[in-house]
mmCIF file of C-alpha atoms in Angstrom:
data_model
loop_
_atom_site.group_PDB
_atom_site.id
_atom_site.type_symbol
_atom_site.label_atom_id
_atom_site.label_comp_id
_atom_site.label_asym_id
_atom_site.label_seq_id
_atom_site.Cartn_x
_atom_site.Cartn_y
_atom_site.Cartn_z
ATOM 1 C CA MET A 1 202.735 76.745 83.848
ATOM 2 C CA LEU A 2 200.137 74.514 82.243
ATOM 3 C CA LYS A 3 197.834 74.935 85.247
ATOM 4 C CA ALA A 4 198.062 78.703 85.007
ATOM 5 C CA VAL A 5 197.128 78.635 81.312
ATOM 6 C CA ARG A 6 194.131 76.407 82.022
ATOM 7 C CA LEU A 7 192.974 78.726 84.790
ATOM 8 C CA ILE A 8 193.190 81.787 82.544
ATOM 9 C CA ILE A 9 191.281 80.022 79.740
ATOM 10 C CA GLY A 10 188.533 78.977 82.219
ATOM 11 C CA LEU A 11 188.144 82.510 83.532
ATOM 12 C CA VAL A 12 187.886 83.866 79.986
ATOM 13 C CA ILE A 13 185.230 81.300 79.066
ATOM 14 C CA LEU A 14 183.252 82.153 82.276
ATOM 15 C CA ALA A 15 183.472 85.874 81.551
ATOM 16 C CA ILE A 16 182.248 85.340 77.975
ATOM 17 C CA ALA A 17 179.327 83.193 79.256
ATOM 18 C CA LEU A 18 178.336 85.838 81.799
ATOM 19 C CA ALA A 19 178.462 88.580 79.169
ATOM 20 C CA ILE A 20 176.302 86.559 76.762
ATOM 21 C CA GLY A 21 173.743 85.782 79.543
ATOM 22 C CA TYR A 22 173.516 89.401 80.623
ATOM 23 C CA SER A 23 173.026 90.512 77.035
ATOM 24 C CA ILE A 24 170.218 88.010 76.484
ATOM 25 C CA ALA A 25 168.494 88.955 79.772
ATOM 26 C CA ASN A 26 168.462 92.676 79.011
ATOM 27 C CA ARG A 27 167.790 92.515 75.296
ATOM 28 C CA ASP A 28 163.979 93.113 75.677
ATOM 29 C CA LYS A 29 164.522 96.178 77.876
ATOM 30 C CA ASP A 30 165.988 98.114 75.029
ATOM 31 C CA ILE A 31 162.778 97.669 72.957
ATOM 32 C CA PRO A 32 160.304 100.532 73.633
ATOM 33 C CA VAL A 33 156.919 99.320 75.015
ATOM 34 C CA LYS A 34 153.764 100.986 73.685
ATOM 35 C CA ILE A 35 151.199 101.578 76.480
ATOM 36 C CA ASP A 36 147.581 102.063 75.417
ATOM 37 C CA LYS A 37 145.667 104.446 77.668
ATOM 38 C CA VAL A 38 142.094 103.223 78.479
ATOM 39 C CA VAL A 39 139.499 105.965 78.022
ATOM 40 C CA LYS A 40 136.243 105.124 79.773
ATOM 41 C CA THR A 41 132.902 105.785 78.079
ATOM 42 C CA VAL A 42 130.468 107.692 80.271
ATOM 43 C CA PHE A 43 126.801 108.610 80.147
ATOM 44 C CA VAL A 44 125.948 112.273 80.566
ATOM 45 C CA GLU A 45 122.873 114.474 80.886
ATOM 46 C CA GLU A 46 122.588 118.111 79.930
ATOM 47 C CA VAL A 47 121.441 120.495 82.641
ATOM 48 C CA LYS A 48 118.074 122.160 82.003
ATOM 49 C CA ASN A 49 117.163 124.135 85.095
ATOM 50 C CA ASP A 50 113.441 124.241 85.718
ATOM 51 C CA THR A 51 110.865 124.321 88.491
ATOM 52 C CA VAL A 52 111.142 121.161 90.589
ATOM 53 C CA SER A 53 108.232 120.176 92.833
ATOM 54 C CA ILE A 54 109.500 118.930 96.164
ATOM 55 C CA VAL A 55 107.374 115.953 97.159
ATOM 56 C CA ILE A 56 107.521 114.595 100.699
ATOM 57 C CA PRO A 57 106.958 110.823 100.828
ATOM 58 C CA ALA A 58 105.116 109.475 103.857
ATOM 59 C CA ASN A 59 103.197 106.307 104.598
ATOM 60 C CA GLY A 60 100.655 104.925 107.010
ATOM 61 C CA ASN A 61 97.669 102.639 107.479
ATOM 62 C CA LEU A 62 94.081 103.452 106.580
ATOM 63 C CA VAL A 63 91.599 103.883 109.420
ATOM 64 C CA ALA A 64 87.849 104.376 109.051
ATOM 65 C CA LYS A 65 86.918 107.938 109.998
ATOM 66 C CA ASN A 66 83.617 106.830 111.539
ATOM 67 C CA ARG A 67 83.788 103.744 113.713
ATOM 68 C CA LEU A 68 81.620 102.372 116.495
ATOM 69 C CA GLU A 69 82.763 99.956 119.162
ATOM 70 C CA LEU A 70 79.669 98.101 120.289
ATOM 71 C CA TYR A 71 79.253 97.627 124.056
ATOM 72 C CA ALA A 72 76.232 96.426 125.999
ATOM 73 C CA GLU A 73 74.860 98.879 128.565
ATOM 74 C CA VAL A 74 72.194 96.437 129.725
ATOM 75 C CA GLN A 75 71.892 92.682 130.264
ATOM 76 C CA GLY A 76 69.779 90.341 128.176
ATOM 77 C CA ILE A 77 69.636 87.509 125.658
ATOM 78 C CA PHE A 78 70.693 88.398 122.101
ATOM 79 C CA ARG A 79 67.456 87.724 120.250
ATOM 80 C CA SER A 80 67.690 89.156 116.736
ATOM 81 C CA SER A 81 69.432 91.368 114.195
ATOM 82 C CA ALA A 82 68.473 92.847 110.839
ATOM 83 C CA HIS A 83 71.052 90.518 109.240
ATOM 84 C CA ASP A 84 73.404 87.778 110.347
ATOM 85 C CA PHE A 85 75.634 89.332 112.987
ATOM 86 C CA LYS A 86 78.864 88.192 111.310
ATOM 87 C CA VAL A 87 82.156 89.830 110.323
ATOM 88 C CA GLY A 88 81.858 91.488 106.915
ATOM 89 C CA GLN A 89 78.070 91.869 107.099
ATOM 90 C CA ALA A 90 76.806 95.201 105.746
ATOM 91 C CA TYR A 91 74.090 97.241 107.492
ATOM 92 C CA ASN A 92 72.270 100.340 106.318
ATOM 93 C CA ARG A 93 71.737 103.346 108.530
ATOM 94 C CA GLY A 94 68.896 102.785 111.010
ATOM 95 C CA GLU A 95 68.899 98.985 110.748
ATOM 96 C CA THR A 96 69.050 96.943 113.942
ATOM 97 C CA LEU A 97 72.489 95.638 114.795
ATOM 98 C CA LEU A 98 71.502 93.852 117.995
ATOM 99 C CA ASN A 99 68.161 93.392 119.706
ATOM 100 C CA LEU A 100 68.330 92.073 123.281
ATOM 101 C CA ASP A 101 65.417 90.481 125.124
ATOM 102 C CA SER A 102 63.721 93.311 127.064
ATOM 103 C CA SER A 103 60.383 91.727 127.951
ATOM 104 C CA GLU A 104 60.992 91.829 131.704
ATOM 105 C CA TYR A 105 62.252 95.385 131.680
ATOM 106 C CA TYR A 106 59.462 96.451 129.338
ATOM 107 C CA ALA A 107 56.913 95.287 131.899
ATOM 108 C CA SER A 108 58.496 97.487 134.601
ATOM 109 C CA VAL A 109 58.369 100.469 132.249
ATOM 110 C CA GLN A 110 54.688 99.875 131.575
ATOM 111 C CA ALA A 111 54.046 99.665 135.306
ATOM 112 C CA ALA A 112 55.770 103.021 135.833
ATOM 113 C CA LYS A 113 53.676 104.563 133.050
ATOM 114 C CA SER A 114 50.503 103.266 134.652
ATOM 115 C CA GLU A 115 51.517 104.805 137.976
ATOM 116 C CA LEU A 116 52.089 108.164 136.288
ATOM 117 C CA TYR A 117 48.723 107.963 134.571
ATOM 118 C CA ASN A 118 47.018 107.125 137.863
ATOM 119 C CA LEU A 119 48.692 110.099 139.594
ATOM 120 C CA ALA A 120 47.563 112.442 136.828
ATOM 121 C CA THR A 121 44.036 111.064 137.039
ATOM 122 C CA SER A 122 43.886 111.470 140.835
ATOM 123 C CA ILE A 123 44.438 115.248 140.683
ATOM 124 C CA MET A 124 41.607 115.900 138.229
ATOM 125 C CA PRO A 125 38.816 116.288 140.842
ATOM 126 C CA ASP A 126 40.873 118.832 142.781
ATOM 127 C CA LEU A 127 41.719 120.720 139.592
ATOM 128 C CA ARG A 128 38.008 120.937 138.661
ATOM 129 C CA LEU A 129 37.159 122.485 142.034
ATOM 130 C CA ASP A 130 40.265 124.554 142.922
ATOM 131 C CA TYR A 131 41.860 125.318 139.533
ATOM 132 C CA PRO A 132 39.123 125.220 136.901
ATOM 133 C CA GLU A 133 41.197 127.429 134.560
ATOM 134 C CA ILE A 134 43.828 124.666 134.080
ATOM 135 C CA PHE A 135 41.504 121.659 134.255
ATOM 136 C CA GLN A 136 41.020 121.429 130.488
ATOM 137 C CA LYS A 137 44.765 121.503 129.865
ATOM 138 C CA TRP A 138 45.349 118.438 131.997
ATOM 139 C CA GLN A 139 42.249 116.730 130.649
ATOM 140 C CA THR A 140 43.681 117.038 127.136
ATOM 141 C CA TYR A 141 46.970 115.567 128.389
ATOM 142 C CA LEU A 142 45.189 112.509 129.791
ATOM 143 C CA ASP A 143 43.170 112.038 126.620
ATOM 144 C CA GLY A 144 46.390 111.898 124.572
ATOM 145 C CA PHE A 145 48.212 109.607 126.986
ATOM 146 C CA ASP A 146 48.889 106.205 125.335
ATOM 147 C CA ILE A 147 50.630 103.662 127.548
ATOM 148 C CA ASN A 148 51.993 101.825 124.490
ATOM 149 C CA LYS A 149 53.749 104.932 123.157
ATOM 150 C CA SER A 150 56.442 107.207 124.451
ATOM 151 C CA THR A 151 55.284 109.218 127.456
ATOM 152 C CA PRO A 152 54.243 112.745 126.402
ATOM 153 C CA GLN A 153 55.765 115.740 128.169
ATOM 154 C CA LEU A 154 53.792 117.145 131.093
ATOM 155 C CA PRO A 155 51.828 120.353 130.392
ATOM 156 C CA GLU A 156 53.629 123.620 131.109
ATOM 157 C CA THR A 157 52.605 125.230 134.397
ATOM 158 C CA SER A 158 51.222 128.750 134.077
ATOM 159 C CA SER A 159 51.550 129.856 137.692
ATOM 160 C CA GLN A 160 53.579 129.188 140.808
ATOM 161 C CA LYS A 161 50.510 127.827 142.633
ATOM 162 C CA GLU A 162 49.928 125.279 139.869
ATOM 163 C CA ARG A 163 53.603 124.258 139.914
ATOM 164 C CA TYR A 164 53.531 123.738 143.705
ATOM 165 C CA PHE A 165 50.338 121.724 143.442
ATOM 166 C CA ILE A 166 51.663 119.416 140.661
ATOM 167 C CA THR A 167 55.014 118.979 142.411
ATOM 168 C CA GLY A 168 53.344 118.177 145.730
ATOM 169 C CA ARG A 169 51.366 115.373 144.140
ATOM 170 C CA GLY A 170 54.577 113.709 142.868
ATOM 171 C CA LEU A 171 53.821 114.019 139.156
ATOM 172 C CA TYR A 172 57.214 115.407 138.196
ATOM 173 C CA SER A 173 59.046 112.644 140.063
ATOM 174 C CA ALA A 174 56.902 109.970 138.457
ATOM 175 C CA TYR A 175 57.284 111.541 135.000
ATOM 176 C CA TYR A 176 61.099 111.717 135.079
ATOM 177 C CA ASN A 177 61.269 108.204 136.519
ATOM 178 C CA VAL A 178 59.302 106.956 133.508
ATOM 179 C CA LYS A 179 61.501 108.890 131.054
ATOM 180 C CA ASN A 180 64.604 107.411 132.679
ATOM 181 C CA LEU A 181 63.212 103.900 132.309
ATOM 182 C CA GLU A 182 62.279 104.569 128.681
ATOM 183 C CA GLN A 183 65.804 105.741 127.918
ATOM 184 C CA ARG A 184 67.250 102.576 129.392
ATOM 185 C CA LEU A 185 64.699 100.451 127.520
ATOM 186 C CA GLY A 186 66.019 101.906 124.262
ATOM 187 C CA LYS A 187 69.468 100.499 125.049
ATOM 188 C CA TYR A 188 68.154 96.964 124.530
ATOM 189 C CA ARG A 189 68.152 97.750 120.802
ATOM 190 C CA ILE A 190 71.325 98.984 119.082
ATOM 191 C CA THR A 191 70.859 100.505 115.629
ATOM 192 C CA ALA A 192 73.408 101.461 112.966
ATOM 193 C CA PRO A 193 74.129 105.219 113.131
ATOM 194 C CA PHE A 194 75.536 105.083 109.592
ATOM 195 C CA SER A 195 75.826 102.625 106.721
ATOM 196 C CA GLY A 196 78.818 100.332 107.013
ATOM 197 C CA ILE A 197 80.032 96.829 107.802
ATOM 198 C CA LEU A 198 80.894 94.756 110.847
ATOM 199 C CA THR A 199 84.630 94.274 111.248
ATOM 200 C CA GLU A 200 84.332 92.371 114.528
ATOM 201 C CA ALA A 201 81.505 90.233 115.925
ATOM 202 C CA LEU A 202 81.961 88.729 119.378
ATOM 203 C CA VAL A 203 78.490 87.344 120.191
ATOM 204 C CA ASN A 204 75.996 85.008 118.543
ATOM 205 C CA LYS A 205 72.211 84.868 118.667
ATOM 206 C CA GLY A 206 70.961 83.283 121.858
ATOM 207 C CA THR A 207 74.023 84.398 123.837
ATOM 208 C CA LEU A 208 73.537 86.022 127.234
ATOM 209 C CA VAL A 209 74.961 89.532 126.965
ATOM 210 C CA ARG A 210 76.138 91.199 130.167
ATOM 211 C CA SER A 211 76.385 94.880 130.890
ATOM 212 C CA GLY A 212 79.749 96.308 129.805
ATOM 213 C CA GLN A 213 80.521 93.403 127.470
ATOM 214 C CA LYS A 214 82.038 94.235 124.087
ATOM 215 C CA LEU A 215 79.848 92.995 121.257
ATOM 216 C CA GLY A 216 81.804 93.946 118.146
ATOM 217 C CA GLU A 217 82.975 96.786 115.950
ATOM 218 C CA PHE A 218 81.158 98.628 113.178
ATOM 219 C CA ILE A 219 82.827 100.994 110.673
ATOM 220 C CA ASP A 220 81.763 103.396 107.947
ATOM 221 C CA THR A 221 83.316 102.344 104.628
ATOM 222 C CA SER A 222 82.583 105.608 102.806
ATOM 223 C CA VAL A 223 85.319 107.776 104.381
ATOM 224 C CA TYR A 224 88.819 106.841 105.539
ATOM 225 C CA GLU A 225 91.713 108.677 107.146
ATOM 226 C CA LEU A 226 95.442 108.132 106.712
ATOM 227 C CA GLU A 227 97.755 109.264 109.512
ATOM 228 C CA VAL A 228 101.308 110.051 108.399
ATOM 229 C CA SER A 229 104.316 111.679 110.064
ATOM 230 C CA ILE A 230 106.465 114.309 108.340
ATOM 231 C CA GLY A 231 109.510 116.321 109.400
ATOM 232 C CA LYS A 232 108.761 119.484 111.346
ATOM 233 C CA LYS A 233 110.622 121.644 108.795
ATOM 234 C CA PHE A 234 107.853 120.919 106.268
ATOM 235 C CA SER A 235 104.919 121.606 108.603
ATOM 236 C CA ASP A 236 104.536 125.231 107.503
ATOM 237 C CA LEU A 237 104.444 124.168 103.846
ATOM 238 C CA LEU A 238 101.268 122.090 104.226
ATOM 239 C CA SER A 239 97.806 123.640 104.256
ATOM 240 C CA ILE A 240 94.375 122.272 105.130
ATOM 241 C CA GLY A 241 92.477 121.159 102.043
ATOM 242 C CA GLU A 242 95.595 120.454 99.969
ATOM 243 C CA ASN A 243 95.248 117.472 97.619
ATOM 244 C CA VAL A 244 97.533 114.481 98.148
ATOM 245 C CA ASN A 245 98.358 111.612 95.797
ATOM 246 C CA LEU A 246 98.351 108.172 97.386
ATOM 247 C CA THR A 247 99.517 104.856 95.995
ATOM 248 C CA THR A 248 99.580 101.254 97.140
ATOM 249 C CA VAL A 249 102.874 99.610 98.056
ATOM 250 C CA ASP A 250 103.151 97.874 94.683
ATOM 251 C CA GLY A 251 102.152 101.066 92.848
ATOM 252 C CA THR A 252 99.275 99.415 90.983
ATOM 253 C CA LYS A 253 96.524 101.684 92.319
ATOM 254 C CA GLU A 254 96.353 105.411 92.897
ATOM 255 C CA TYR A 255 94.001 107.491 95.013
ATOM 256 C CA THR A 256 93.492 111.167 95.774
ATOM 257 C CA GLY A 257 92.942 112.531 99.270
ATOM 258 C CA LYS A 258 93.158 115.878 101.001
ATOM 259 C CA VAL A 259 94.779 117.171 104.170
ATOM 260 C CA VAL A 260 92.067 117.687 106.804
ATOM 261 C CA ARG A 261 94.120 118.124 109.997
ATOM 262 C CA VAL A 262 97.693 118.951 110.971
ATOM 263 C CA ASN A 263 98.749 118.341 114.563
ATOM 264 C CA GLY A 264 100.022 121.407 116.367
ATOM 265 C CA ARG A 265 102.522 119.471 118.465
ATOM 266 C CA VAL A 266 105.910 118.065 117.449
ATOM 267 C CA ASP A 267 106.742 114.551 118.584
ATOM 268 C CA GLN A 268 109.771 115.071 120.832
ATOM 269 C CA THR A 269 111.190 111.625 120.116
ATOM 270 C CA THR A 270 111.068 111.676 116.309
ATOM 271 C CA GLN A 271 110.782 115.453 115.715
ATOM 272 C CA THR A 272 107.888 114.828 113.344
ATOM 273 C CA ILE A 273 104.353 116.162 113.034
ATOM 274 C CA LYS A 274 101.274 114.037 112.390
ATOM 275 C CA VAL A 275 99.226 114.895 109.301
ATOM 276 C CA PHE A 276 95.763 113.418 108.671
ATOM 277 C CA ILE A 277 94.642 112.794 105.100
ATOM 278 C CA GLU A 278 91.011 112.055 104.272
ATOM 279 C CA LEU A 279 89.917 110.079 101.216
ATOM 280 C CA GLU A 280 86.591 108.860 99.952
ATOM 281 C CA GLY A 281 85.908 105.173 100.233
ATOM 282 C CA SER A 282 85.815 102.812 97.268
ATOM 283 C CA ASP A 283 85.501 99.080 96.819
ATOM 284 C CA SER A 284 89.296 98.679 96.706
ATOM 285 C CA LEU A 285 89.926 100.562 99.965
ATOM 286 C CA LYS A 286 90.001 98.541 103.160
ATOM 287 C CA GLU A 287 90.779 99.510 106.720
ATOM 288 C CA GLY A 288 94.364 98.691 107.620
ATOM 289 C CA MET A 289 95.708 99.089 104.057
ATOM 290 C CA PHE A 290 99.241 100.455 103.838
ATOM 291 C CA LEU A 291 99.437 103.474 101.513
ATOM 292 C CA GLN A 292 102.226 105.751 100.341
ATOM 293 C CA ALA A 293 101.375 109.466 100.393
ATOM 294 C CA ASN A 294 103.193 112.049 98.273
ATOM 295 C CA LEU A 295 102.775 115.490 99.822
ATOM 296 C CA ASP A 296 103.539 118.476 97.586
ATOM 297 C CA ALA A 297 105.599 120.690 99.886
ATOM 298 C CA ARG A 298 106.925 123.485 97.648
ATOM 299 C CA ASP A 299 108.288 124.356 94.198
ATOM 300 C CA GLU A 300 112.028 125.008 93.869
ATOM 301 C CA LEU A 301 112.901 127.369 91.016
ATOM 302 C CA GLU A 302 115.966 126.964 88.766
ATOM 303 C CA ALA A 303 116.880 123.503 90.010
ATOM 304 C CA ILE A 304 117.280 119.927 88.812
ATOM 305 C CA SER A 305 116.707 116.530 90.420
ATOM 306 C CA VAL A 306 119.432 113.866 90.170
ATOM 307 C CA PRO A 307 120.057 110.457 91.802
ATOM 308 C CA ARG A 308 121.670 110.742 95.237
ATOM 309 C CA GLN A 309 124.599 108.473 94.287
ATOM 310 C CA LEU A 310 125.865 111.121 91.832
ATOM 311 C CA LEU A 311 126.528 113.567 94.665
ATOM 312 C CA VAL A 312 130.107 113.622 95.988
ATOM 313 C CA ASP A 313 130.615 114.614 99.634
ATOM 314 C CA ASN A 314 127.030 115.976 99.655
ATOM 315 C CA SER A 315 128.161 119.163 97.890
ATOM 316 C CA GLN A 316 129.867 118.308 94.563
ATOM 317 C CA ILE A 317 129.031 116.638 91.287
ATOM 318 C CA TYR A 318 131.107 115.409 88.308
ATOM 319 C CA ILE A 319 130.741 117.234 85.002
ATOM 320 C CA VAL A 320 132.368 116.547 81.614
ATOM 321 C CA LYS A 321 134.321 119.411 80.057
ATOM 322 C CA ASP A 322 136.573 119.036 77.005
ATOM 323 C CA GLY A 323 136.688 115.281 77.444
ATOM 324 C CA LEU A 324 137.820 115.517 81.056
ATOM 325 C CA LEU A 325 135.989 114.967 84.335
ATOM 326 C CA ASP A 326 135.738 117.917 86.699
ATOM 327 C CA LEU A 327 134.197 118.412 90.138
ATOM 328 C CA ILE A 328 132.056 121.486 90.750
ATOM 329 C CA GLU A 329 130.321 122.762 93.887
ATOM 330 C CA VAL A 330 126.499 122.554 93.978
ATOM 331 C CA ASN A 331 123.790 123.602 96.423
ATOM 332 C CA PRO A 332 121.604 120.664 97.546
ATOM 333 C CA VAL A 333 118.219 121.965 98.734
ATOM 334 C CA TYR A 334 116.306 118.740 99.397
ATOM 335 C CA PHE A 335 117.183 115.068 99.897
ATOM 336 C CA SER A 336 114.745 112.198 99.400
ATOM 337 C CA ASP A 337 115.418 108.461 99.632
ATOM 338 C CA LYS A 338 116.609 108.224 96.016
ATOM 339 C CA GLU A 339 116.813 111.760 94.613
ATOM 340 C CA VAL A 340 118.411 115.066 95.527
ATOM 341 C CA VAL A 341 117.327 118.504 94.299
ATOM 342 C CA ILE A 342 120.327 120.702 93.532
ATOM 343 C CA LYS A 343 120.895 124.263 92.367
ATOM 344 C CA GLY A 344 123.878 126.180 91.074
ATOM 345 C CA ILE A 345 124.685 124.360 87.794
ATOM 346 C CA PRO A 346 124.492 126.522 84.626
ATOM 347 C CA ASP A 347 122.186 125.420 81.810
ATOM 348 C CA GLY A 348 123.888 123.308 79.165
ATOM 349 C CA THR A 349 126.439 121.806 81.537
ATOM 350 C CA LYS A 350 126.924 118.083 80.991
ATOM 351 C CA TYR A 351 127.040 116.027 84.167
ATOM 352 C CA LEU A 352 127.539 112.315 84.754
ATOM 353 C CA ALA A 353 124.227 110.488 84.534
ATOM 354 C CA LYS A 354 125.703 107.294 85.989
ATOM 355 C CA SER A 355 128.470 106.756 88.512
ATOM 356 C CA VAL A 356 131.925 105.849 87.148
ATOM 357 C CA PRO A 357 134.085 103.584 89.339
ATOM 358 C CA GLY A 358 137.416 105.189 90.181
ATOM 359 C CA ALA A 359 136.427 108.591 88.821
ATOM 360 C CA TYR A 360 138.628 111.569 89.641
ATOM 361 C CA ALA A 361 138.977 115.178 88.547
ATOM 362 C CA GLY A 362 141.038 115.335 85.346
ATOM 363 C CA MET A 363 140.197 111.820 84.232
ATOM 364 C CA ARG A 364 139.912 111.542 80.428
ATOM 365 C CA VAL A 365 136.563 110.118 79.300
ATOM 366 C CA LYS A 366 134.525 109.652 76.161
ATOM 367 C CA VAL A 367 130.870 110.630 76.087
ATOM 368 C CA TYR A 368 128.543 107.854 74.978
ATOM 369 C CA ASP A 369 126.805 108.859 71.743
ATOM 370 C CA GLU A 370 123.570 106.956 71.515
ATOM 371 C CA THR A 371 122.904 108.030 67.924
ATOM 372 C CA THR A 372 126.300 106.883 66.641
ATOM 373 C CA ASN A 373 126.035 103.609 68.564
ATOM 374 C CA THR A 374 122.630 102.899 67.031
ATOM 375 C CA GLU A 375 123.870 103.536 63.487
ATOM 376 C CA ASP A 376 126.862 101.254 64.017
ATOM 377 C CA THR A 377 124.603 98.497 65.250
ATOM 378 C CA GLU A 378 122.386 98.774 62.163
#
């Protein structure tokens, strides 16, 4: 009997302990918990539709419009130049770039001139007797013949008999042989066809120059061209003579050029068209410089330009209405690397100016008031 009483008392004590433990464990659940909703502050911009100029960015390297690769057409020793034949040396138009030793060839030219003069002299007695009416014409030619100057052109023949006579004596053959030699003699001296500088110099004074050898490169520093590639869909928007803004990579210098040529063929690999922009030379322009060109393609009416990261699924944008976010459909008309031009948003609409992590339609937000924030800070 005693054991039964003890067992009942133990069970009662255990039941009481369990009830007290359960009550303590669930006491906090009966207290209502207040949950504060976090309302994110967002930055917005008000839509003001206006005319947006669509600018096509392109880049390329500057190339001198006028350039001359110097090659030797004859063989000889490099004797002299108007200046030191070195890279970076400037030459004016008409100055001697290279002067090769032509003394040996010059002697052969003089010998050919003497032979021509002798042939012309040998026909004079026959002309006096058989063709007295043309004698004076040829006499005047001989009187003006100077072996140290360029060979003068033979007198015009006035009849077929005269032409046969002159041809039969070999004067025409001798004359054109001399002119051919004189032309080749001129190739021993290379002059600058325009003012510019040497960008490459491959020979030094005293060097033996062989025929066909490259001697250097000479460029005109007054005019440059920039070759850029643009998408074919913009080719019909560009016109010859259109001004183009150009900037350096770091954006520290700006230049103005104009479109001078547009290729009529589309590159099949890249589906682009080459556009050539001409710009006047200045001290800061150098061949090979990398420039960024901004081509004005067209003006889009009633549109705005926003950062590309604000666009959702390439066709929607977040706006703020009555303190809530909402997604609306827009019409993107042009994409650049950083911006997108869109249409279809009414004036006065407030859209997100900066992306909000975790944004969704219906999300409650608070618009950042710059004026209020400034006053609070003060």
